[in-house]
Amino acid sequence: MSHLRIPANWTIQRSTPFFTKDNVPASLLTHHNTAAGVFGQLCVMEGTVTYYGFANEQAEEPEAKVVINAGQFATSPPQYWHRIELSDDAQFNINFWSDPEQKASRMMNTRKAEE
């Protein structure tokens, strides 16, 4: 998997607060994806965040692994299934980018529960 570049005319529509192991939403630790027309930009301030990318919603084995260290960021393209793991000292936030002409109401989707 190659991380695609965020289109130059897109802008940040939303940003999360800073997350640590103590307050990270459980949805980020399991399969989820950014919505159609939305790029996620994961920015690590301290520690390490490991990003695992999956071929589809059902895949259990990652097709990509990206280690993001303090001072680095990585992008996640629209509708790409992924999850993250945090080091004990990790602190990060996420910026959600989209076309300013077509602001997305949803920034991400979570995996559907097994039926």
CSV table of C-alpha atoms in Angstrom, one decimal:
chain,number,residue,atom,x,y,z
A,1,MET,CA,0.0,0.0,0.0
A,2,SER,CA,1.3,3.4,-0.7
A,3,HIS,CA,0.0,6.4,1.1
A,4,LEU,CA,-1.6,8.8,-1.3
A,5,ARG,CA,-1.0,12.5,-1.2
A,6,ILE,CA,-3.8,14.8,0.1
A,7,PRO,CA,-5.0,16.9,-2.9
A,8,ALA,CA,-3.5,20.4,-2.7
A,9,ASN,CA,-6.9,22.2,-2.7
A,10,TRP,CA,-8.3,20.2,0.3
A,11,THR,CA,-8.5,21.7,3.7
A,12,ILE,CA,-8.7,20.4,7.3
A,13,GLN,CA,-12.4,20.0,8.1
A,14,ARG,CA,-12.0,18.7,11.7
A,15,SER,CA,-9.3,17.8,14.1
A,16,THR,CA,-9.4,15.6,17.1
A,17,PRO,CA,-8.1,16.4,20.6
A,18,PHE,CA,-4.8,14.8,21.6
A,19,PHE,CA,-5.2,11.1,22.4
A,20,THR,CA,-3.1,8.9,24.7
A,21,LYS,CA,-3.5,5.3,25.7
A,22,ASP,CA,-5.7,6.5,28.5
A,23,ASN,CA,-8.3,8.3,26.3
A,24,VAL,CA,-8.0,6.9,22.8
A,25,PRO,CA,-11.4,5.9,21.4
A,26,ALA,CA,-11.8,2.2,21.1
A,27,SER,CA,-13.0,2.6,17.5
A,28,LEU,CA,-9.4,3.7,16.5
A,29,LEU,CA,-8.0,0.4,17.9
A,30,THR,CA,-10.2,-1.8,15.7
A,31,HIS,CA,-11.0,-1.9,12.0
A,32,HIS,CA,-12.3,1.5,10.7
A,33,ASN,CA,-11.9,3.6,7.7
A,34,THR,CA,-12.1,7.3,6.7
A,35,ALA,CA,-15.3,8.2,4.9
A,36,ALA,CA,-15.6,8.7,1.1
A,37,GLY,CA,-13.9,11.9,0.2
A,38,VAL,CA,-11.9,12.2,3.4
A,39,PHE,CA,-8.2,11.7,4.1
A,40,GLY,CA,-7.0,11.1,7.7
A,41,GLN,CA,-3.7,12.6,8.8
A,42,LEU,CA,-2.4,11.0,11.9
A,43,CYS,CA,0.2,13.3,13.7
A,44,VAL,CA,2.3,11.8,16.5
A,45,MET,CA,3.6,14.2,19.1
A,46,GLU,CA,5.2,11.7,21.5
A,47,GLY,CA,5.9,8.0,21.5
A,48,THR,CA,5.0,5.8,18.6
A,49,VAL,CA,1.7,4.9,16.8
A,50,THR,CA,1.7,1.9,14.5
A,51,TYR,CA,-0.8,1.9,11.6
A,52,TYR,CA,-2.0,-1.3,10.1
A,53,GLY,CA,-3.8,-1.2,6.8
A,54,PHE,CA,-6.2,-3.9,5.5
A,55,ALA,CA,-7.3,-4.9,2.0
A,56,ASN,CA,-11.0,-4.8,3.1
A,57,GLU,CA,-13.3,-4.7,6.0
A,58,GLN,CA,-13.1,-8.5,6.6
A,59,ALA,CA,-9.3,-8.9,6.3
A,60,GLU,CA,-7.7,-9.9,9.6
A,61,GLU,CA,-4.0,-9.9,8.3
A,62,PRO,CA,-2.7,-6.4,7.5
A,63,GLU,CA,-1.3,-5.7,4.1
A,64,ALA,CA,0.6,-2.7,5.4
A,65,LYS,CA,2.3,-1.6,8.6
A,66,VAL,CA,3.6,1.9,9.1
A,67,VAL,CA,5.4,2.9,12.3
A,68,ILE,CA,4.9,6.7,13.0
A,69,ASN,CA,7.3,8.1,15.5
A,70,ALA,CA,7.2,11.4,17.4
A,71,GLY,CA,7.4,14.4,15.1
A,72,GLN,CA,6.1,12.4,12.1
A,73,PHE,CA,2.7,12.0,10.4
A,74,ALA,CA,1.1,9.5,8.0
A,75,THR,CA,-2.0,9.8,5.8
A,76,SER,CA,-4.8,7.3,5.3
A,77,PRO,CA,-6.7,7.6,2.1
A,78,PRO,CA,-10.5,7.7,1.8
A,79,GLN,CA,-12.3,4.4,2.6
A,80,TYR,CA,-9.1,2.4,3.4
A,81,TRP,CA,-9.6,0.0,6.3
A,82,HIS,CA,-7.1,0.3,9.1
A,83,ARG,CA,-6.5,0.3,12.9
A,84,ILE,CA,-3.7,1.6,15.1
A,85,GLU,CA,-1.7,0.5,18.2
A,86,LEU,CA,0.0,2.9,20.6
A,87,SER,CA,3.2,2.8,22.6
A,88,ASP,CA,2.6,3.5,26.3
A,89,ASP,CA,3.9,7.1,25.9
A,90,ALA,CA,2.1,7.9,22.7
A,91,GLN,CA,0.3,11.2,22.2
A,92,PHE,CA,-1.3,12.0,18.8
A,93,ASN,CA,-4.2,13.6,17.0
A,94,ILE,CA,-5.9,13.2,13.7
A,95,ASN,CA,-6.7,15.9,11.1
A,96,PHE,CA,-9.5,15.1,8.6
A,97,TRP,CA,-9.1,16.6,5.2
A,98,SER,CA,-11.6,17.0,2.4
A,99,ASP,CA,-12.6,19.1,-0.6
A,100,PRO,CA,-13.9,22.4,0.8
A,101,GLU,CA,-16.6,22.4,-1.9
A,102,GLN,CA,-17.9,19.1,-0.6
A,103,LYS,CA,-17.6,19.0,3.1
A,104,ALA,CA,-18.2,15.5,4.4
A,105,SER,CA,-20.6,15.0,7.3
A,106,ARG,CA,-19.0,11.7,8.4
A,107,MET,CA,-15.3,11.6,8.9
A,108,MET,CA,-14.9,7.8,9.5
A,109,ASN,CA,-16.8,4.5,9.5
A,110,THR,CA,-16.4,1.5,11.9
A,111,ARG,CA,-16.6,-2.2,11.1
A,112,LYS,CA,-20.1,-3.7,11.0
A,113,ALA,CA,-20.8,-6.1,13.9
A,114,GLU,CA,-20.8,-9.8,13.1
A,115,GLU,CA,-24.3,-11.1,12.6
